[in-house]
Short mmCIF file of C-alpha atoms in Angstrom, two decimals:
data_model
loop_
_atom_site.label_atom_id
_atom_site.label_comp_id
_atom_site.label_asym_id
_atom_site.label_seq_id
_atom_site.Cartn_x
_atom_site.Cartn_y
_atom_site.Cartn_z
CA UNK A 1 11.11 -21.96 -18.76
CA UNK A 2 13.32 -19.61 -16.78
CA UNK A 3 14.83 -22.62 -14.70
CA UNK A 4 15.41 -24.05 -18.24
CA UNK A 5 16.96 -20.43 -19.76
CA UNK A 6 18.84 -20.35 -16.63
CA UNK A 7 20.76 -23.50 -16.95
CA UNK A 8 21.77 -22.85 -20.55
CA UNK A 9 22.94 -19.67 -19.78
CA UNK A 10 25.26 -21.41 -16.59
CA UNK A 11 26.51 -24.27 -19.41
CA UNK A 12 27.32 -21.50 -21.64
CA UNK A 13 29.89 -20.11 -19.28
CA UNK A 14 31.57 -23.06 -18.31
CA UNK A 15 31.98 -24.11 -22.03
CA UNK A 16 33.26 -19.90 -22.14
CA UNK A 17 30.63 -18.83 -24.49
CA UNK A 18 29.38 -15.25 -24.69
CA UNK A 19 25.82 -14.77 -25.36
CA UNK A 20 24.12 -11.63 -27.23
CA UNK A 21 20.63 -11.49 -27.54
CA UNK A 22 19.60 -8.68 -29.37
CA UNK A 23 15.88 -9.65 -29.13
CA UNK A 24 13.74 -6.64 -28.81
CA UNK A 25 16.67 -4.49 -30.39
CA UNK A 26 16.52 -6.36 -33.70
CA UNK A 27 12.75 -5.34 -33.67
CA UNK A 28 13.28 -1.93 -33.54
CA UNK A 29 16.35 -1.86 -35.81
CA UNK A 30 16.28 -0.66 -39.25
CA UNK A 31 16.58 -4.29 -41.41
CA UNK A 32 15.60 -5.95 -38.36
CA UNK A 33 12.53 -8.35 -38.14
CA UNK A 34 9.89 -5.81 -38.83
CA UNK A 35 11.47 -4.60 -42.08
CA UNK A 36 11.68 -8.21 -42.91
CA UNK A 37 8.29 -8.62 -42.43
CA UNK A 38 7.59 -5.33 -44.91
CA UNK A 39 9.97 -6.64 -47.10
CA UNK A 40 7.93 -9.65 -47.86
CA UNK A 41 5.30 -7.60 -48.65
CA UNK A 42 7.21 -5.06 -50.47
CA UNK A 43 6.18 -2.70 -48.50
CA UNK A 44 6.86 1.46 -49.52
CA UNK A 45 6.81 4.43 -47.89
CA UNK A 46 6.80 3.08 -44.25
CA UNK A 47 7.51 4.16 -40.99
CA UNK A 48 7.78 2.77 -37.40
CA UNK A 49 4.11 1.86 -36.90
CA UNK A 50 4.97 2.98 -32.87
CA UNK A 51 7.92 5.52 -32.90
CA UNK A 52 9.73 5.82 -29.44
CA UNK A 53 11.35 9.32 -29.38
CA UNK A 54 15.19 9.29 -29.63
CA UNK A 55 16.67 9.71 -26.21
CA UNK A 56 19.91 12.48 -25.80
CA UNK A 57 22.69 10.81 -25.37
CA UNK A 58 25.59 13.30 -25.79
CA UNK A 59 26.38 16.88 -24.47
CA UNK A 60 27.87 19.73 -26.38
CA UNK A 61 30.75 21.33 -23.65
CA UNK A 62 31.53 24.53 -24.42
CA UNK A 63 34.28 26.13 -23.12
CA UNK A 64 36.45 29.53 -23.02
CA UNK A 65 40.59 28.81 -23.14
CA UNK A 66 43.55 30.87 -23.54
CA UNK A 67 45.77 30.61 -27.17
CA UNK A 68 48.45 29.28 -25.28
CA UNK A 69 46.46 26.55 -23.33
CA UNK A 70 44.32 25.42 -26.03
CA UNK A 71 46.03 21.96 -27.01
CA UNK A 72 47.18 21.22 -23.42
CA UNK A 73 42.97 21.53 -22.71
CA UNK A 74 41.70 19.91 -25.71
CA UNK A 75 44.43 17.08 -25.29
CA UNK A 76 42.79 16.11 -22.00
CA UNK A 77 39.36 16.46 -23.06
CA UNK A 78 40.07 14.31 -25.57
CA UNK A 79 41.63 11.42 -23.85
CA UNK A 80 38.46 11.35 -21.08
CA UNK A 81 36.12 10.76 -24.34
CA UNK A 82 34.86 13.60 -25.39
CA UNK A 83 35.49 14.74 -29.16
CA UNK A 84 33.87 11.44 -30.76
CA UNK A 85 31.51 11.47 -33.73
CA UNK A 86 31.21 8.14 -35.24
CA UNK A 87 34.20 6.30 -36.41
CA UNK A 88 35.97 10.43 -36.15
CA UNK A 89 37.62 11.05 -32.65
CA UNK A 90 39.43 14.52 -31.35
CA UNK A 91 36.73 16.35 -32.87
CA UNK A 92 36.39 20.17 -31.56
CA UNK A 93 35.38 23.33 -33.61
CA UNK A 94 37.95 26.60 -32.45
CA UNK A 95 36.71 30.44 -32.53
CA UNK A 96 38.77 33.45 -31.45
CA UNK A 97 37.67 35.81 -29.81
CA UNK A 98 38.24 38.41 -26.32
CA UNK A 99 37.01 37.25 -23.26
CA UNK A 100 36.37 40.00 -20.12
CA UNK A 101 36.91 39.71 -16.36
CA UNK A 102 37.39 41.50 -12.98
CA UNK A 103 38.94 39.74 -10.26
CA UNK A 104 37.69 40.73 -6.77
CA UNK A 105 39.49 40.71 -3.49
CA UNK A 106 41.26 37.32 -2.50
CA UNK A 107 41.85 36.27 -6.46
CA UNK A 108 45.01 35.23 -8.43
CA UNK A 109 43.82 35.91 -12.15
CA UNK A 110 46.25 33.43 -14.28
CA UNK A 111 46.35 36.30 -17.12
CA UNK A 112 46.06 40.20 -15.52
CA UNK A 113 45.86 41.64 -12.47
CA UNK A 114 43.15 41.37 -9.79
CA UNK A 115 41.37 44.59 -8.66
CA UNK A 116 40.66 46.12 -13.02
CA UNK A 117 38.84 44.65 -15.75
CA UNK A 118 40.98 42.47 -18.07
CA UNK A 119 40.20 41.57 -22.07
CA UNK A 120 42.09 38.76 -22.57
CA UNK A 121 42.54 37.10 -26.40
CA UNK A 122 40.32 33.44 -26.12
CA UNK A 123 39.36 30.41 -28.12
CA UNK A 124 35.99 29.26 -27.77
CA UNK A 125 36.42 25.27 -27.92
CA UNK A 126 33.61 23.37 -28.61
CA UNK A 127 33.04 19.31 -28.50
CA UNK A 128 30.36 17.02 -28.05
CA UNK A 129 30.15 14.83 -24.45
CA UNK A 130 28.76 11.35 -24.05
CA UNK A 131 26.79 12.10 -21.34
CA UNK A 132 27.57 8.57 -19.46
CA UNK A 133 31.20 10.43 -19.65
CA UNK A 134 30.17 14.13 -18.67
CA UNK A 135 31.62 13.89 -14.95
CA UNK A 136 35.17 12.64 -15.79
CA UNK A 137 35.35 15.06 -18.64
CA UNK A 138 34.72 17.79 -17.08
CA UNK A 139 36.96 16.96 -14.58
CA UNK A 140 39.74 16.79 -16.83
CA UNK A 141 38.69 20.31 -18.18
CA UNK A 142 39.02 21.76 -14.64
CA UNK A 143 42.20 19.98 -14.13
CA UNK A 144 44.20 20.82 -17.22
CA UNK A 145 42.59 24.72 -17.88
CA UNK A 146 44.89 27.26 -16.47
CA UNK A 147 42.25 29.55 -14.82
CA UNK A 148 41.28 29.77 -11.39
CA UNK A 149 37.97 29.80 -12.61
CA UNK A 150 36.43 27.73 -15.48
CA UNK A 151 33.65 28.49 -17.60
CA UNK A 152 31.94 26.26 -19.44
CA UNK A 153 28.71 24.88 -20.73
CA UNK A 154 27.27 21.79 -21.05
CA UNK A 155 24.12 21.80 -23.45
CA UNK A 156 21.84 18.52 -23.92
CA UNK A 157 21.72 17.70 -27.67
CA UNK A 158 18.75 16.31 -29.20
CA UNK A 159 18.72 12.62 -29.90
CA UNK A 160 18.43 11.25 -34.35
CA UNK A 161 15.67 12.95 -35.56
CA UNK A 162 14.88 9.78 -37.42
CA UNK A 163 11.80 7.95 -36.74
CA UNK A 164 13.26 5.07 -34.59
CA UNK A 165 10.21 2.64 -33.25
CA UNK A 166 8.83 -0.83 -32.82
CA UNK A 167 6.87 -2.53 -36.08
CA UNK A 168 6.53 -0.74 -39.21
CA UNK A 169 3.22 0.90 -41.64
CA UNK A 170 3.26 1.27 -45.24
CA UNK A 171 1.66 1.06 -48.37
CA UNK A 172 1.29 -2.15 -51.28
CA UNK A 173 2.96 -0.65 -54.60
CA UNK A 174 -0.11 -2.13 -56.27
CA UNK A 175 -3.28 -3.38 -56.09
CA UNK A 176 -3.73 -6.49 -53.95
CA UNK A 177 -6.12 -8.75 -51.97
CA UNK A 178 -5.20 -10.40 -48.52
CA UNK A 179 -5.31 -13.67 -49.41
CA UNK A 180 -2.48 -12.70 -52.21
CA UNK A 181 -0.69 -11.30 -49.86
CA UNK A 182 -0.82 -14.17 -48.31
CA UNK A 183 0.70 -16.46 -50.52
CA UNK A 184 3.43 -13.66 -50.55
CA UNK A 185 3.95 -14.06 -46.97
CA UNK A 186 3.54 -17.69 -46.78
CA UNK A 187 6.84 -18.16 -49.08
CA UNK A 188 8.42 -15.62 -47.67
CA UNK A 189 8.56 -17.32 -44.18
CA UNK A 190 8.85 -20.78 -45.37
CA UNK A 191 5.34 -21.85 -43.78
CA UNK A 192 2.52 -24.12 -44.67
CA UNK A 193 -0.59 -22.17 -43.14
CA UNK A 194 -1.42 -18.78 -41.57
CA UNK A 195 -4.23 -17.66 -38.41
CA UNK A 196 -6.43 -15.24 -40.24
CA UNK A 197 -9.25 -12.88 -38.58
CA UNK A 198 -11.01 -10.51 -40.58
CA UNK A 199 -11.98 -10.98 -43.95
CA UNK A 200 -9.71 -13.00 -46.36
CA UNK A 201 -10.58 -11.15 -49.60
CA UNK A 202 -10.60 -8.03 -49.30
CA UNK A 203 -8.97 -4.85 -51.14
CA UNK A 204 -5.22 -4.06 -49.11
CA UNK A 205 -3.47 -0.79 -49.73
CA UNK A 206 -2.19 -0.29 -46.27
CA UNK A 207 -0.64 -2.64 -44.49
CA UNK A 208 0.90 -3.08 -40.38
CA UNK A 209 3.57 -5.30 -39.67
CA UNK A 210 4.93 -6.17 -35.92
CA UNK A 211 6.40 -9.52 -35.76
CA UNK A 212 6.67 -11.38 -32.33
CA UNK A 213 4.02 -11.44 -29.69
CA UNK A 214 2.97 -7.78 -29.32
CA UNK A 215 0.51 -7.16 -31.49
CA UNK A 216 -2.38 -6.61 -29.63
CA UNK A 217 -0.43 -4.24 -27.86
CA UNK A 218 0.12 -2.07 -31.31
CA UNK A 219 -3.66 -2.68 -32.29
CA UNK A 220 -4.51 1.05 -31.64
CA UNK A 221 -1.73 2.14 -33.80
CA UNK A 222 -2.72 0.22 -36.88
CA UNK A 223 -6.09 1.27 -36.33
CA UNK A 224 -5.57 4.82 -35.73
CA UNK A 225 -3.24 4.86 -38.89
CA UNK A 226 -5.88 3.02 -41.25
CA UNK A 227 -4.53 -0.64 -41.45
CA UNK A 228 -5.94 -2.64 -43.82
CA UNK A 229 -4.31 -5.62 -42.94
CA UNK A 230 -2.29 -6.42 -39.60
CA UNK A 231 0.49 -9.18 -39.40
CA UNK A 232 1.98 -10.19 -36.58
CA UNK A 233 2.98 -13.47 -34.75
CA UNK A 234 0.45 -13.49 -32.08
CA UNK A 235 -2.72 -12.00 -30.80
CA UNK A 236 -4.87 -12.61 -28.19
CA UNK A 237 -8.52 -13.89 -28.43
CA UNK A 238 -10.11 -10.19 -27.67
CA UNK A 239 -7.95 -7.91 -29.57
CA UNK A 240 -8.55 -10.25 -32.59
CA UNK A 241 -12.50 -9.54 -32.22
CA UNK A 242 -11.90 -5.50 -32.07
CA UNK A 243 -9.50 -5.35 -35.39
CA UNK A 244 -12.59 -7.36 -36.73
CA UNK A 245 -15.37 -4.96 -35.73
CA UNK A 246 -12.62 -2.27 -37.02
CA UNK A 247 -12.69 -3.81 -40.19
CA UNK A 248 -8.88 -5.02 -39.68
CA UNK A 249 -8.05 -8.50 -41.15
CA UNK A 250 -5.48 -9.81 -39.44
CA UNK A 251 -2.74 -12.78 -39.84
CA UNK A 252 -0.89 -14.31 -37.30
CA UNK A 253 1.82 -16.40 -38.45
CA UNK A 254 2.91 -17.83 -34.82
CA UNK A 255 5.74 -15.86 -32.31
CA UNK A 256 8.92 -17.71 -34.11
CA UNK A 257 7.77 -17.76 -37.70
CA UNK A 258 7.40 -13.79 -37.85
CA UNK A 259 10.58 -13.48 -36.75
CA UNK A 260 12.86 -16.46 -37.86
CA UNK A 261 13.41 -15.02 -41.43
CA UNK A 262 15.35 -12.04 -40.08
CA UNK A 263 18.18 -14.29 -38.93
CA UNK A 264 18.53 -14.82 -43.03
CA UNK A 265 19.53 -11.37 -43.58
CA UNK A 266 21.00 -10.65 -40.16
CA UNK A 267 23.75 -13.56 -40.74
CA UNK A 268 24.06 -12.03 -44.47
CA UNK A 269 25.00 -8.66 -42.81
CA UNK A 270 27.46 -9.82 -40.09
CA UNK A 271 28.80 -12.00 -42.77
CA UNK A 272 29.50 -8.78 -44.99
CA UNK A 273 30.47 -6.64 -41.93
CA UNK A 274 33.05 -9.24 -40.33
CA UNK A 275 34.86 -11.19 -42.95
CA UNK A 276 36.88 -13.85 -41.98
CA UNK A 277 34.62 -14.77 -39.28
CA UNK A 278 31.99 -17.95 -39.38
CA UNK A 279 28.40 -17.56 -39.01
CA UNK A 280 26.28 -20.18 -38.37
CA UNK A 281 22.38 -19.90 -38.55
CA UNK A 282 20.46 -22.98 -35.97
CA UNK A 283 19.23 -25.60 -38.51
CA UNK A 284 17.62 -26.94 -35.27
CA UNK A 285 15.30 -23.57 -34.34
CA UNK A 286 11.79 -24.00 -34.95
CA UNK A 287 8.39 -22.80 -33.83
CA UNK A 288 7.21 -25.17 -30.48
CA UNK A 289 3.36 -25.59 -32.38
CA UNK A 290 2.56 -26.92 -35.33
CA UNK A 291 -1.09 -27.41 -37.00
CA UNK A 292 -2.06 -30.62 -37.67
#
């Protein structure tokens, strides 16, 4: 219950514990529960069964500097945070080149003379922007460039072109029926019995996975991308009828048991990524119903 969630989260700060639930996240995440779910099935050739496009995060700034001026400008950009790229920092690309201007009436050109046109040697310095960090770097750009007036351009770059998305499609790397790949799935999750709707023995060469509770929310997805079978942890009364007259079959292996097998090879990976540290996996978790 929330009133219950609630109070563990209070005991968890008086006893100073930090809490990171990377629920939905793991879902979407490449090895998360979904590609444990395809894994079972040894799955190939898949692919987000609902891909989410890739949001921009980061600006390219582009900006025109003076030889002279070029470290004293890129040494500020820097320390506001632009110039990261992964586990790389102060990166910039540098191109030479003349840059042109006319100073009107009331100007104080740092290089020239107001009044004629000027061609002054440049360095076009490039770097990329976390956007959440655009305003204070450009601030430090207008603040540590010499010119009275700075140019510069800040262009939105396109997010991963990788498919990044919620439950995963692919294809068996051989022939198979359902109710083998049940068995498969059945050891694979540690569990006695599954919910099946559709029919049991058929002919699977396609196959949908999206652990947790959404699956009837997916339902037009595997349909429209020619599921033969559908697994998932839950699905409602209705939605299980329509994957039947769409000649679906689907299993349902209960909200916890599609996704409590990915905390096996999420502990594995922290355990490889942070040495040193101890990982514990709950002996206690299990799924609230059981089938008598």
């Amino acid at each position: 219950t929330a009133r219950g969630a609630t109070g563990l989260i209070h005991d968890a700060i008086r006893r100073g514990i930090a809490i990171y639930s990377p629920h939905t996240a793991l879902d979407v995440a490449e090895g998360g529960t979904n590609d444990v779910l395809a894994d079972a099935l040894s799955l190939t050739d898949r692919r987000p069964l609902k891909v989410r496009p890739a949001r921009p995060t980061q600006y390219k700034l582009v900006t025109f500097v003076p030889v002279d001026a070029v470290a004293q400008v890129s040494r500020a950009l820097f320390e506001a945070g632009a110039g990261v790229i992964g586990n790389y920092s102060h990166c910039s690309f540098r191109t030479r080149g003349s840059g042109t201007f006319f100073g009107h009436g009331g100007t104080s050109p740092t290089v020239g003379q107001a009044g004629r046109l000027e061609e002054v040697e440049e360095v076009r310095l490039e770097t990329v922007v976390p956007i959440d960090r655009a305003e204070p770097v450009v601030a430090a750009l207008r603040a540590s460039h010499p010119y009275e007036e700075v140019a510069f351009d800040l262009q939105v770059l396109a997010g991963d072109p990788r498919p990044v998305g919620i439950g995963r499609i692919g294809r068996l790397p051989g022939d198979a029926t359902a109710d083998m790949l049940a068995n498969l799935l059945r050891r694979a999750l540690e569990i006695e019995r599954l919910l099946v709707a559709g029919e049991a023995t058929r002919l699977v060469k396609r196959v949908a996975v999206c652990a947790g509770a959404c699956g009837g929310e997916l339902l037009d997805e595997a349909i429209a991308q020619q599921a033969d079978l559908y697994v998932t942890g839950e699905m409602r009364h209705h939605d299980a009828l329509r994957a039947i007259r769409e000649n679906v079959t689907v299993f349902c292996t209960l909200h916890s048991n599609s996704e409590r097998a990915a905390l096996r090879s999420l502990a594995g990976r922290l355990n490889e990524a942070l040495p040193g540290l101890q990982i514990l996996r709950s002996r206690q978790d299990h799924d609230p119903f059981s089938i008598l």
